[in-house]
PDB file of C-alpha atoms in Angstrom:
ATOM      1  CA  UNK A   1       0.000   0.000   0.000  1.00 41.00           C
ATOM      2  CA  UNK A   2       1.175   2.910  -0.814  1.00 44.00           C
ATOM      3  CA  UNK A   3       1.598   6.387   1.514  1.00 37.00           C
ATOM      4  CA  UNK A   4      -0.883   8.346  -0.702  1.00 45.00           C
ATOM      5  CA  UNK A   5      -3.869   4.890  -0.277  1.00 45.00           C
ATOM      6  CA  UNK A   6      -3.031   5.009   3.683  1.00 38.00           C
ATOM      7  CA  UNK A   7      -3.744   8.569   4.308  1.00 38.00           C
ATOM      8  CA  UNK A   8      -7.085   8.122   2.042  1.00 46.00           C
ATOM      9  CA  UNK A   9      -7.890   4.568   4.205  1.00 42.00           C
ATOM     10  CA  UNK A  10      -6.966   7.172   7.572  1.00 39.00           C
ATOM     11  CA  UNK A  11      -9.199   9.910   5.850  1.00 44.00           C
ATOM     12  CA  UNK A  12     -12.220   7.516   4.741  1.00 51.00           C
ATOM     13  CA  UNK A  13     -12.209   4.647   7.550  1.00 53.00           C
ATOM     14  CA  UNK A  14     -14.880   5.639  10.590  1.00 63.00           C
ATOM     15  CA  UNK A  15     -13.918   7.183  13.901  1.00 74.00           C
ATOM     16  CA  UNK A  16     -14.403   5.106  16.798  1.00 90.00           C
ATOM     17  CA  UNK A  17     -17.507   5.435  18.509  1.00 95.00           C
ATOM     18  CA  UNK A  18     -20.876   3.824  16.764  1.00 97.00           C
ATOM     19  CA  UNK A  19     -24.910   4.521  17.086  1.00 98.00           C
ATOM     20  CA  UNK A  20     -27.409   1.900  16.694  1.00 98.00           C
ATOM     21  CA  UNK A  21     -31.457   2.692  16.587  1.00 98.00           C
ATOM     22  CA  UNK A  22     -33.047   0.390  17.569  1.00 97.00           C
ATOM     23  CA  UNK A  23     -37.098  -0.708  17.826  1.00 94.00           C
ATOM     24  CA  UNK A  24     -38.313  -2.269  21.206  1.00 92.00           C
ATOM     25  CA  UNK A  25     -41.586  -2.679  19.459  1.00 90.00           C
ATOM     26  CA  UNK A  26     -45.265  -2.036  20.672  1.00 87.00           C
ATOM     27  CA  UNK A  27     -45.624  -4.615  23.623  1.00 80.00           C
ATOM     28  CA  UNK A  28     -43.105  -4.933  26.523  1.00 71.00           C
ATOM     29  CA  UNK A  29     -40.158  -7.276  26.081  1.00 70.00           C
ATOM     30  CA  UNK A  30     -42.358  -9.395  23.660  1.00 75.00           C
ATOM     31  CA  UNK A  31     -41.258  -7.864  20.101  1.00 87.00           C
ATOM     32  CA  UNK A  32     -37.992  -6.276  20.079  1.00 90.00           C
ATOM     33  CA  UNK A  33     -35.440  -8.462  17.923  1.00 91.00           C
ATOM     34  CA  UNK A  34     -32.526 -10.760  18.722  1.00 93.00           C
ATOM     35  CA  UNK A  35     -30.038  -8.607  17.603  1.00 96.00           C
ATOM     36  CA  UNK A  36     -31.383  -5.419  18.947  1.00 95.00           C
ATOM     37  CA  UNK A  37     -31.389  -7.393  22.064  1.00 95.00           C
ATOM     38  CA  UNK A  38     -28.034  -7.748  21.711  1.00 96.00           C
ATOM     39  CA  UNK A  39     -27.185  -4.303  21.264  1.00 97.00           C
ATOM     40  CA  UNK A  40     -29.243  -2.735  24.050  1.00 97.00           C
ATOM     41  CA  UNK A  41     -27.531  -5.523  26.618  1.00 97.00           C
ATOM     42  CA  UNK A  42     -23.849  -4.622  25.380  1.00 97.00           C
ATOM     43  CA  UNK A  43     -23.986  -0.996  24.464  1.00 98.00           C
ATOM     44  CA  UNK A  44     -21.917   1.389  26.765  1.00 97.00           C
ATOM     45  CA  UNK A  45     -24.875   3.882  26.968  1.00 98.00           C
ATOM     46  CA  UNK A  46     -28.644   3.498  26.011  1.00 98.00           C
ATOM     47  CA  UNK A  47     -30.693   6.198  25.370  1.00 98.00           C
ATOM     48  CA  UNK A  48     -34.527   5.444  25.566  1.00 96.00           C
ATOM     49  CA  UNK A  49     -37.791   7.598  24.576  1.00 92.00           C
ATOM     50  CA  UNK A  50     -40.258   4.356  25.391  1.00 89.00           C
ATOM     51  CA  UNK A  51     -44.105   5.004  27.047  1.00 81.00           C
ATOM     52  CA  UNK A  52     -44.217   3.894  29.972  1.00 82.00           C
ATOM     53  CA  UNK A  53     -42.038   2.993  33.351  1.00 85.00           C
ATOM     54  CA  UNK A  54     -42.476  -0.580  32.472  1.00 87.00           C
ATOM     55  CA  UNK A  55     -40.259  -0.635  29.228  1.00 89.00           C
ATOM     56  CA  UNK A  56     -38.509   1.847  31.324  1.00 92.00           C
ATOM     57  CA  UNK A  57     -37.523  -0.378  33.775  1.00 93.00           C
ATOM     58  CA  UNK A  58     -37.338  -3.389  31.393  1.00 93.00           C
ATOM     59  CA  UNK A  59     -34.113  -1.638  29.968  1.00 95.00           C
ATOM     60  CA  UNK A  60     -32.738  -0.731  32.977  1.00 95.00           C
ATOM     61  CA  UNK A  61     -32.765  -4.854  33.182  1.00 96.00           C
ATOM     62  CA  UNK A  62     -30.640  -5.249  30.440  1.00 96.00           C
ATOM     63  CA  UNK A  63     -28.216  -2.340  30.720  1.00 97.00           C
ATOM     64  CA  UNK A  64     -26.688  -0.660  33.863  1.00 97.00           C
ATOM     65  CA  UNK A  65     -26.498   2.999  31.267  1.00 98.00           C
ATOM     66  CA  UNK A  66     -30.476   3.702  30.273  1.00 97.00           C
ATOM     67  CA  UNK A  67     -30.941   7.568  29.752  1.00 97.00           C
ATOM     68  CA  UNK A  68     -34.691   9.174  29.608  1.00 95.00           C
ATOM     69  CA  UNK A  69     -34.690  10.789  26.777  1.00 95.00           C
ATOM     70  CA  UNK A  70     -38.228  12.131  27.411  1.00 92.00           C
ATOM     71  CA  UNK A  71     -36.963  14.859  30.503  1.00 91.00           C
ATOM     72  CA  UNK A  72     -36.242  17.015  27.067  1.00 90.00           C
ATOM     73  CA  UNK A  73     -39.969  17.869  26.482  1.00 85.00           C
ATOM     74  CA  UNK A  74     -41.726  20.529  27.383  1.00 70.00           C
ATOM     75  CA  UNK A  75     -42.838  20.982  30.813  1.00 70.00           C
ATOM     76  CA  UNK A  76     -46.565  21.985  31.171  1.00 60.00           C
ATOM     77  CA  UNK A  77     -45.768  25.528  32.226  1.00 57.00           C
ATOM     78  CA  UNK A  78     -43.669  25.573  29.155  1.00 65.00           C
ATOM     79  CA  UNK A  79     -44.027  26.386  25.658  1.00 65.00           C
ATOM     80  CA  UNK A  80     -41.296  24.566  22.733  1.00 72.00           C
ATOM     81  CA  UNK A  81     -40.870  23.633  19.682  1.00 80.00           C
ATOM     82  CA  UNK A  82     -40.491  19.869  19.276  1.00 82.00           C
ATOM     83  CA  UNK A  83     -37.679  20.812  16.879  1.00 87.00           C
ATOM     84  CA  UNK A  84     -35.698  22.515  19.229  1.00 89.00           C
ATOM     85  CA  UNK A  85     -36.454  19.120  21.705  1.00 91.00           C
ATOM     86  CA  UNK A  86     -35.462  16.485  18.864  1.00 93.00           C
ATOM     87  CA  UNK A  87     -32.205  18.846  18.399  1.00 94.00           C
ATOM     88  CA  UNK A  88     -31.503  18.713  22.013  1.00 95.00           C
ATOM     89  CA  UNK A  89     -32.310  14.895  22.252  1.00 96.00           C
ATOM     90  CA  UNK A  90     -28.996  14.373  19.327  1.00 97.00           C
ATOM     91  CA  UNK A  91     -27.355  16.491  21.136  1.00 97.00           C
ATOM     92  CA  UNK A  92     -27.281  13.874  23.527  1.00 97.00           C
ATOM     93  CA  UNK A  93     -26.834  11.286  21.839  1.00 97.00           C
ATOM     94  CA  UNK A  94     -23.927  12.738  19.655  1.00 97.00           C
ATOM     95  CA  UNK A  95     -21.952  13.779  22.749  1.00 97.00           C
ATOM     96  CA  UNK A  96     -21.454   9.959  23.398  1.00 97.00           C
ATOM     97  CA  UNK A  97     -21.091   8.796  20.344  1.00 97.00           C
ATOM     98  CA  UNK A  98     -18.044  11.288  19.900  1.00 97.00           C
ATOM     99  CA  UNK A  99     -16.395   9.736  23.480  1.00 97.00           C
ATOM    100  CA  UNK A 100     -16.075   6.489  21.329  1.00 96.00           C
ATOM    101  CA  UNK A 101     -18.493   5.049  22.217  1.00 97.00           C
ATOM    102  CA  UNK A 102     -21.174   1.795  21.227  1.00 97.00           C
ATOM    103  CA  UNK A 103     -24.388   4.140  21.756  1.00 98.00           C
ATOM    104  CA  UNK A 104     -27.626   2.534  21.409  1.00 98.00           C
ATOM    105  CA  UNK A 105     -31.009   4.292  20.726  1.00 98.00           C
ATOM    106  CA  UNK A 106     -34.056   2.327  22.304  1.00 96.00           C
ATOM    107  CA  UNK A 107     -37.359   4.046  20.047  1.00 95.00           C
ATOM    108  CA  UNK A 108     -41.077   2.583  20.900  1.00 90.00           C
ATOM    109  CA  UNK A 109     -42.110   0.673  18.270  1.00 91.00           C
ATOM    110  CA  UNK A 110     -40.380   1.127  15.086  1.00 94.00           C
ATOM    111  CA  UNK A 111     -37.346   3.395  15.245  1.00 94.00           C
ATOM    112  CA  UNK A 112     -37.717   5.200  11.688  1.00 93.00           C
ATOM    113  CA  UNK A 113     -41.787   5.764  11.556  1.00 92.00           C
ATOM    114  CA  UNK A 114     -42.773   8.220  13.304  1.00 87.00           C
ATOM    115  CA  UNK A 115     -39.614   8.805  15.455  1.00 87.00           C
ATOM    116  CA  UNK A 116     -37.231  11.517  13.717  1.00 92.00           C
ATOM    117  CA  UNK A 117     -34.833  11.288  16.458  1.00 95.00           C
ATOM    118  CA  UNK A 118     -33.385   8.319  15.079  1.00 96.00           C
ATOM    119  CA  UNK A 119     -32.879   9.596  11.610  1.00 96.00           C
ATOM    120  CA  UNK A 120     -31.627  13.011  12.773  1.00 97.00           C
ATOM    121  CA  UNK A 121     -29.192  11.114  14.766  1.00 97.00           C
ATOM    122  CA  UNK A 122     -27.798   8.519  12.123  1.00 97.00           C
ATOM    123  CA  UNK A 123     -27.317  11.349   9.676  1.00 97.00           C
ATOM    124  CA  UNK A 124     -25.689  13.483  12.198  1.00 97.00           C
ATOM    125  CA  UNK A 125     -23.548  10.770  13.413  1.00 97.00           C
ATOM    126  CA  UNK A 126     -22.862   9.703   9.603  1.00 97.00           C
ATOM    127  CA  UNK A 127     -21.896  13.590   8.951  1.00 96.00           C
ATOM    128  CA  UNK A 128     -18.964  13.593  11.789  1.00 96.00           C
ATOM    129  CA  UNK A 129     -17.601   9.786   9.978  1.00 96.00           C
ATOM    130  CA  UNK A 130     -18.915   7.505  12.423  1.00 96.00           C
ATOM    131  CA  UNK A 131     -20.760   4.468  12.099  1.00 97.00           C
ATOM    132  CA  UNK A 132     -24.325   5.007  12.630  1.00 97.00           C
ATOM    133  CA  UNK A 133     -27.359   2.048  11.737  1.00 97.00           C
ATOM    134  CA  UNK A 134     -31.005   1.500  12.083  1.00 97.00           C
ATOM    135  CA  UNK A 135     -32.551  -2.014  13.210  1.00 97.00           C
ATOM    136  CA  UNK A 136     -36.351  -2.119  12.250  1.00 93.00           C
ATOM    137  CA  UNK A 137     -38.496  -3.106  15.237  1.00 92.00           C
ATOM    138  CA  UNK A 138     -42.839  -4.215  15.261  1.00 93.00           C
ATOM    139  CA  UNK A 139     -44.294  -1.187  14.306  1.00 92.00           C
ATOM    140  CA  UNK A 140     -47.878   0.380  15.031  1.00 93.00           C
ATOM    141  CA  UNK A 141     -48.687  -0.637  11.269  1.00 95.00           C
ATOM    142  CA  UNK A 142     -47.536  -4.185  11.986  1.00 94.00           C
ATOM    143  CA  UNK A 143     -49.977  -4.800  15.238  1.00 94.00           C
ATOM    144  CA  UNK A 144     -52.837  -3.018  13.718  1.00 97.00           C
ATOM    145  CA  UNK A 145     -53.383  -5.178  10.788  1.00 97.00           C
ATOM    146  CA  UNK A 146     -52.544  -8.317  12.809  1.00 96.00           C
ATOM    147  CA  UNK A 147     -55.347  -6.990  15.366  1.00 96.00           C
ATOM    148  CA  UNK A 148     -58.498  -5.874  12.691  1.00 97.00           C
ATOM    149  CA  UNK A 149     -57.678  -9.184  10.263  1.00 96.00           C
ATOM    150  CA  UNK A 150     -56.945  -7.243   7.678  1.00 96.00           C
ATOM    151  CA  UNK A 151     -54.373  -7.983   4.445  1.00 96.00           C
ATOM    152  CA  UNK A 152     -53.870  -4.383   2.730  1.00 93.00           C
ATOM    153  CA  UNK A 153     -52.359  -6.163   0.193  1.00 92.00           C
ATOM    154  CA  UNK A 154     -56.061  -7.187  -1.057  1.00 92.00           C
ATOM    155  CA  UNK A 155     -57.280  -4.129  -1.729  1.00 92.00           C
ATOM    156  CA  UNK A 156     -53.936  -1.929  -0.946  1.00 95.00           C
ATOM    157  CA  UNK A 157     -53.252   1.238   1.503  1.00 96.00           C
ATOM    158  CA  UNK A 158     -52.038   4.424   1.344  1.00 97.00           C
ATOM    159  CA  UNK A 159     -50.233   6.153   4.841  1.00 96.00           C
ATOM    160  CA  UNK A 160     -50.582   9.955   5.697  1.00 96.00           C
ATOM    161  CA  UNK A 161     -49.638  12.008   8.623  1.00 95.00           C
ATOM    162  CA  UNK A 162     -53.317  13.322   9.505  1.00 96.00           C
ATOM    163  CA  UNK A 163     -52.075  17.153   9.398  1.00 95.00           C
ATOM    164  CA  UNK A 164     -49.685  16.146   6.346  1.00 95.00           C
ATOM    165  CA  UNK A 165     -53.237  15.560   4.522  1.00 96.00           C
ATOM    166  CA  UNK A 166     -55.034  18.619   5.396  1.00 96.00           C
ATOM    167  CA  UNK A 167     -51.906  21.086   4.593  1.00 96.00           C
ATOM    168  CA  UNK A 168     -50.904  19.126   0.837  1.00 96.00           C
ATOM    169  CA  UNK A 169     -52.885  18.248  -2.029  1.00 96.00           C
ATOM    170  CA  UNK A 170     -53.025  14.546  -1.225  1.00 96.00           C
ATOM    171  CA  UNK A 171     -55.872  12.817  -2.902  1.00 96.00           C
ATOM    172  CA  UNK A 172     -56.994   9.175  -1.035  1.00 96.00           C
ATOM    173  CA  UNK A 173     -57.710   6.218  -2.807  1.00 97.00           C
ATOM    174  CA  UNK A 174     -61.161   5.708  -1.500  1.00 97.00           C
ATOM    175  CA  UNK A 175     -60.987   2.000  -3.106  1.00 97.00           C
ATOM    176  CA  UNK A 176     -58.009   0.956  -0.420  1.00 97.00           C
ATOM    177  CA  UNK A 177     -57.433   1.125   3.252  1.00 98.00           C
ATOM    178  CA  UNK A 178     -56.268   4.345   4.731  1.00 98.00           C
ATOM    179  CA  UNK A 179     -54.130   5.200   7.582  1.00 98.00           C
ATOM    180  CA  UNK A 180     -54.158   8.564   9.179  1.00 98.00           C
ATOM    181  CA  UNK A 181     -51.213   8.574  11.791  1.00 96.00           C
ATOM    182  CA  UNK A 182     -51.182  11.220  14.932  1.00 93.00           C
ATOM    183  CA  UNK A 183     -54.794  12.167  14.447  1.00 96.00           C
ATOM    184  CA  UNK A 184     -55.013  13.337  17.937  1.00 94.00           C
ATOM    185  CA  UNK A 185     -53.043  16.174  16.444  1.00 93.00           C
ATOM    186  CA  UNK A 186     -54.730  16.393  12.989  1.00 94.00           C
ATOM    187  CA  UNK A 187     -54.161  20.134  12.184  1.00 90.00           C
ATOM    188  CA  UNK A 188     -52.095  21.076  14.935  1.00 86.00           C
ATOM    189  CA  UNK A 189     -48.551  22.629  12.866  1.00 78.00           C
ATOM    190  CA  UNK A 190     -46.742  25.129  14.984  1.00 66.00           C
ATOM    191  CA  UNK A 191     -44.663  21.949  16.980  1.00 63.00           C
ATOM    192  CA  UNK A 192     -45.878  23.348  20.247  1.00 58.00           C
ATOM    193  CA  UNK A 193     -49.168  21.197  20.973  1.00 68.00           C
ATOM    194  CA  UNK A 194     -49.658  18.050  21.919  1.00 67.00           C
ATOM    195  CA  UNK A 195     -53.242  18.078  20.667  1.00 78.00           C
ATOM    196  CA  UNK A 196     -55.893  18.899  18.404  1.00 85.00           C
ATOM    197  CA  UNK A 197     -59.691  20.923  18.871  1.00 92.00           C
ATOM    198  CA  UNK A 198     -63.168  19.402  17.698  1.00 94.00           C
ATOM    199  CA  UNK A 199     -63.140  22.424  15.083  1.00 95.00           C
ATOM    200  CA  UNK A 200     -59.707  20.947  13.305  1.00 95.00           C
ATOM    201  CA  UNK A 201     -61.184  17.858  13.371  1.00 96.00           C
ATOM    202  CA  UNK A 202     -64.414  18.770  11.788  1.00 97.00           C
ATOM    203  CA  UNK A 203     -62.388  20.893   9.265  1.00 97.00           C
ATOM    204  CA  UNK A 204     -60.833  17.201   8.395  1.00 97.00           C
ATOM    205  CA  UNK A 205     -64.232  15.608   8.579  1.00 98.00           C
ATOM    206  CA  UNK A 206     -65.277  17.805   5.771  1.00 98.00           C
ATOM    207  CA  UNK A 207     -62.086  17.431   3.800  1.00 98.00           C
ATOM    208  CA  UNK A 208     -62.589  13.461   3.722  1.00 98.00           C
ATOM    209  CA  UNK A 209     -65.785  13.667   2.842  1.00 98.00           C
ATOM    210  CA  UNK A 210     -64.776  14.525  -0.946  1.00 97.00           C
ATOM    211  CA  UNK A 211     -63.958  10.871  -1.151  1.00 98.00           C
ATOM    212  CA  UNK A 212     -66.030   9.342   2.016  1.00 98.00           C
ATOM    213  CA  UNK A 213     -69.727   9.534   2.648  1.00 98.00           C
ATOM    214  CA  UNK A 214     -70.317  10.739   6.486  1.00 98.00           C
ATOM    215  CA  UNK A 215     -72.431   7.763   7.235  1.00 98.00           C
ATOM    216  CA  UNK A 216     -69.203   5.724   6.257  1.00 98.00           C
ATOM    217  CA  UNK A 217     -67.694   3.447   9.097  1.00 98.00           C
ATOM    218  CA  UNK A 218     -64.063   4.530  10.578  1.00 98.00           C
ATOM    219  CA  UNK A 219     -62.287   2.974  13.106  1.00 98.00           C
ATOM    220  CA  UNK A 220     -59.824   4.946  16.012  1.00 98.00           C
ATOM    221  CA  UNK A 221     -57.243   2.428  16.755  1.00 98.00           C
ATOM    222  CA  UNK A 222     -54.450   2.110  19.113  1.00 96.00           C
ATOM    223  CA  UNK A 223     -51.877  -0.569  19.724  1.00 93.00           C
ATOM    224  CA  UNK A 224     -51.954  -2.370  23.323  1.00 90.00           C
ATOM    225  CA  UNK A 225     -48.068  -1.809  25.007  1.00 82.00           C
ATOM    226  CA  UNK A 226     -48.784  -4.219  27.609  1.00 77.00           C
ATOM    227  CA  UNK A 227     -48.853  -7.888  27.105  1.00 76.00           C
ATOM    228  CA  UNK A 228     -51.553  -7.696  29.591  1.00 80.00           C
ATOM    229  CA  UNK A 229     -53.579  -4.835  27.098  1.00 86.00           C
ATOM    230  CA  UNK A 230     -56.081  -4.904  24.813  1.00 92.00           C
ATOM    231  CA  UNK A 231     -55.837  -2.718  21.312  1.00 95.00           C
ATOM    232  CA  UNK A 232     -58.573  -0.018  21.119  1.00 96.00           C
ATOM    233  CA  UNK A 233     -60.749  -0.524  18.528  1.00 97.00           C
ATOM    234  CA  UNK A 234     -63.610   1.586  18.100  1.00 97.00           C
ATOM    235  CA  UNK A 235     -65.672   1.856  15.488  1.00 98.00           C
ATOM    236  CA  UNK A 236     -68.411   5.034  14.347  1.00 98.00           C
ATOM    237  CA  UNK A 237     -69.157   6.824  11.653  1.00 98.00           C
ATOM    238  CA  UNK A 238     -67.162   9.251   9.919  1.00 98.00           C
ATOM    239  CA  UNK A 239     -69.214  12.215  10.908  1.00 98.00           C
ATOM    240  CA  UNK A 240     -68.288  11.121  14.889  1.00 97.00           C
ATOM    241  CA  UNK A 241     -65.311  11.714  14.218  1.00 97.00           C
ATOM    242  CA  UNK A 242     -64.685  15.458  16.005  1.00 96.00           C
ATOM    243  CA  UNK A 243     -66.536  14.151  19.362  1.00 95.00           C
ATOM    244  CA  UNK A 244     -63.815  11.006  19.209  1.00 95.00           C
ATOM    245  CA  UNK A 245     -61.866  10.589  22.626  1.00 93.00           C
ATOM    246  CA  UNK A 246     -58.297  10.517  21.190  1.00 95.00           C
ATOM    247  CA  UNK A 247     -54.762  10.043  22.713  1.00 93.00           C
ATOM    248  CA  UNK A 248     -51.440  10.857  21.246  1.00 89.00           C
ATOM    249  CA  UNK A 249     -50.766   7.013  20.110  1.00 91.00           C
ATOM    250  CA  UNK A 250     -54.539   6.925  17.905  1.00 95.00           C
ATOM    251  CA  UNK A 251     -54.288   6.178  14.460  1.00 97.00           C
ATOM    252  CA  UNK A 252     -57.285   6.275  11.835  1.00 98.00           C
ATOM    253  CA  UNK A 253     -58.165   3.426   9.477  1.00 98.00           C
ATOM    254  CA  UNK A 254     -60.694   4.473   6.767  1.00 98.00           C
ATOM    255  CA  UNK A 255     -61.734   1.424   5.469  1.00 97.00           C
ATOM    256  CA  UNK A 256     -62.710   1.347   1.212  1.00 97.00           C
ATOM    257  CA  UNK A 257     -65.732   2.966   0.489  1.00 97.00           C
ATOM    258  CA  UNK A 258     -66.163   1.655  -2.941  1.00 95.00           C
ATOM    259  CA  UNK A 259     -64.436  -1.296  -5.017  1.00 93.00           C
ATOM    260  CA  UNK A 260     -62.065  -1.502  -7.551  1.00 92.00           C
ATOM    261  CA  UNK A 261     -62.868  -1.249 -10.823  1.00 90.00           C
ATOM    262  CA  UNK A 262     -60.980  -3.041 -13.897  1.00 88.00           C
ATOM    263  CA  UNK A 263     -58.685  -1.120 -16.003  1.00 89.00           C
ATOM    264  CA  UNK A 264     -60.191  -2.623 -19.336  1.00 87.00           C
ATOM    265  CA  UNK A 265     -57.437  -0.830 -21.415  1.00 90.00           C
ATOM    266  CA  UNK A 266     -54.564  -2.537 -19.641  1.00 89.00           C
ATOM    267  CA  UNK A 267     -56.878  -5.797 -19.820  1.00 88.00           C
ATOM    268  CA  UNK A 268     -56.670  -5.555 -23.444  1.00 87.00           C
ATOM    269  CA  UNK A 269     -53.164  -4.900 -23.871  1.00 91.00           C
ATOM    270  CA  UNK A 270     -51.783  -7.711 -21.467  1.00 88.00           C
ATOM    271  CA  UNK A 271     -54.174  -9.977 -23.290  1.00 88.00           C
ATOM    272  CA  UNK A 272     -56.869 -10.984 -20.477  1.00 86.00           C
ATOM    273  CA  UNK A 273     -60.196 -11.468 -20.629  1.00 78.00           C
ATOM    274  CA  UNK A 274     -62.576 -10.520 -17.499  1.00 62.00           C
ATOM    275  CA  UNK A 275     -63.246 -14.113 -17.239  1.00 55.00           C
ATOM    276  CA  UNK A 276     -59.644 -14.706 -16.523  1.00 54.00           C
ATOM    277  CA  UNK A 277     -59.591 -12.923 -13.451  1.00 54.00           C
ATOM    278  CA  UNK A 278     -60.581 -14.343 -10.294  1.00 48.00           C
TER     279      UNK A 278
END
């Protein structure tokens, strides 16, 4: 090897000091992965934003190093911007990573939906040259079609943040499922509430019904975190929607309100006949 390819191995090779996310999925204990496992038991520091003391204290189990990551919100005398929390939070996490570190990142769930701390910390991390990875993890998604008996993949799904809807010109599929994630905060843009009002919610009401009738059935659903739990299913019409009790971990599942229809010109050119389809 020459001098010239050692300096550029030096130069390209990452520092010392690594950052894994990691998903502890929905239930306690019961979903998080082998090797995620793995990490959280042999990292030198774990940073957790998890629901509940339980998975708190689960952690604490596995590692002698767990670190809260949820004293970095708002107090309820206080007023902030998530952003300036999730830049804190790396903050955090960075500061370990660049003592050399094997850092771990313990998300609820699924550590890249829904939970920008982990990607604002792997592309930090990957910014200052070290080695920073993701480990997927039992997501809300995951539970909720494994509790309602559904397969989106016979009618398809599309996925929208609930405010992300209202704000874009997004136009639903009203012949597949879809999702609505955080609808607890459904309107609700200036990153400084942790909720939404019955007028917001009616404004979406109205919005959906472009493509829904209000008499159509909804459900609110929420994931059970204890093995212990039950999931929240409750069904009502779209038009009950604004008077829905809501938390912060509700999601929305529109079911379809019509059926597909055959594309007749595609029929034709891949050479199928209507009575070839099942």
């Amino acid at each position: 090897m020459t001098i010239e390819q050692s300096q550029n191995t030096i130069l390209t090779s990452p520092k010392k000091g690594n950052l894994v996310c990691v998903g502890t999925g929905l239930q306690l204990a019961g979903q998080v992965g082998a090797l995620s496992l793995s990490y959280i038991e042999h990292a030198d520091v774990v940073f957790s934003l998890v629901p509940d003391g339980f998975c708190e204290r689960w952690l604490k189990s596995l590692n002698i190093d767990v670190r809260s990551l949820q004293p970095y919100y708002a107090q309820k005398s206080e007023v902030k911007n998530r952003r300036d929390t999730y830049a804190e939070m790396v903050d955090a996490i960075l500061d370990e990573v660049r003592l050399g570190k094997l850092v771990v990142c313990a998300l609820y769930g699924h550590p890249g939906v829904f939970a920008c701390v982990g990607h604002l910390s792997i592309k930090q991390a990957r910014c200052e040259g070290f080695n920073a990875s993701m480990l997927p993890g039992i997501s809300a998604e995951a539970c909720l079609w494994a509790d309602l008996g559904i397969d989106p993949g016979n009618s398809g799904h599309q996925s929208f943040e609930a405010t992300q809807l209202m704000l874009y010109n997004h136009v639903p599929d009203p012949t597949t499922h879809l999702l609505l994630w955080q609808i607890a905060l459904a309107g609700e843009h200036t990153l400084t509430q942790f909720g939404t009002t019955t007028d917001k919610l009616q404004i979406l009401v109205e919005h959906l019904n472009q493509w829904y009738p209000l008499s159509h059935e909804v459900i609110i659903y929420e994931a059970a975190n204890l093995p212990f739990q039950s999931p929240v299913i409750e069904r009502m019409t779209l038009s009950m929607l604004p008077d829905a009790k809501l938390t912060m971990i509700s999601t929305l599942l529109i079911p379809p309100a019509s059926k597909m229809s055959l594309n007749h010109e595609m029929l034709a050119k891949l050479g199928i006949t209507d009575l070839d389809i099942g």
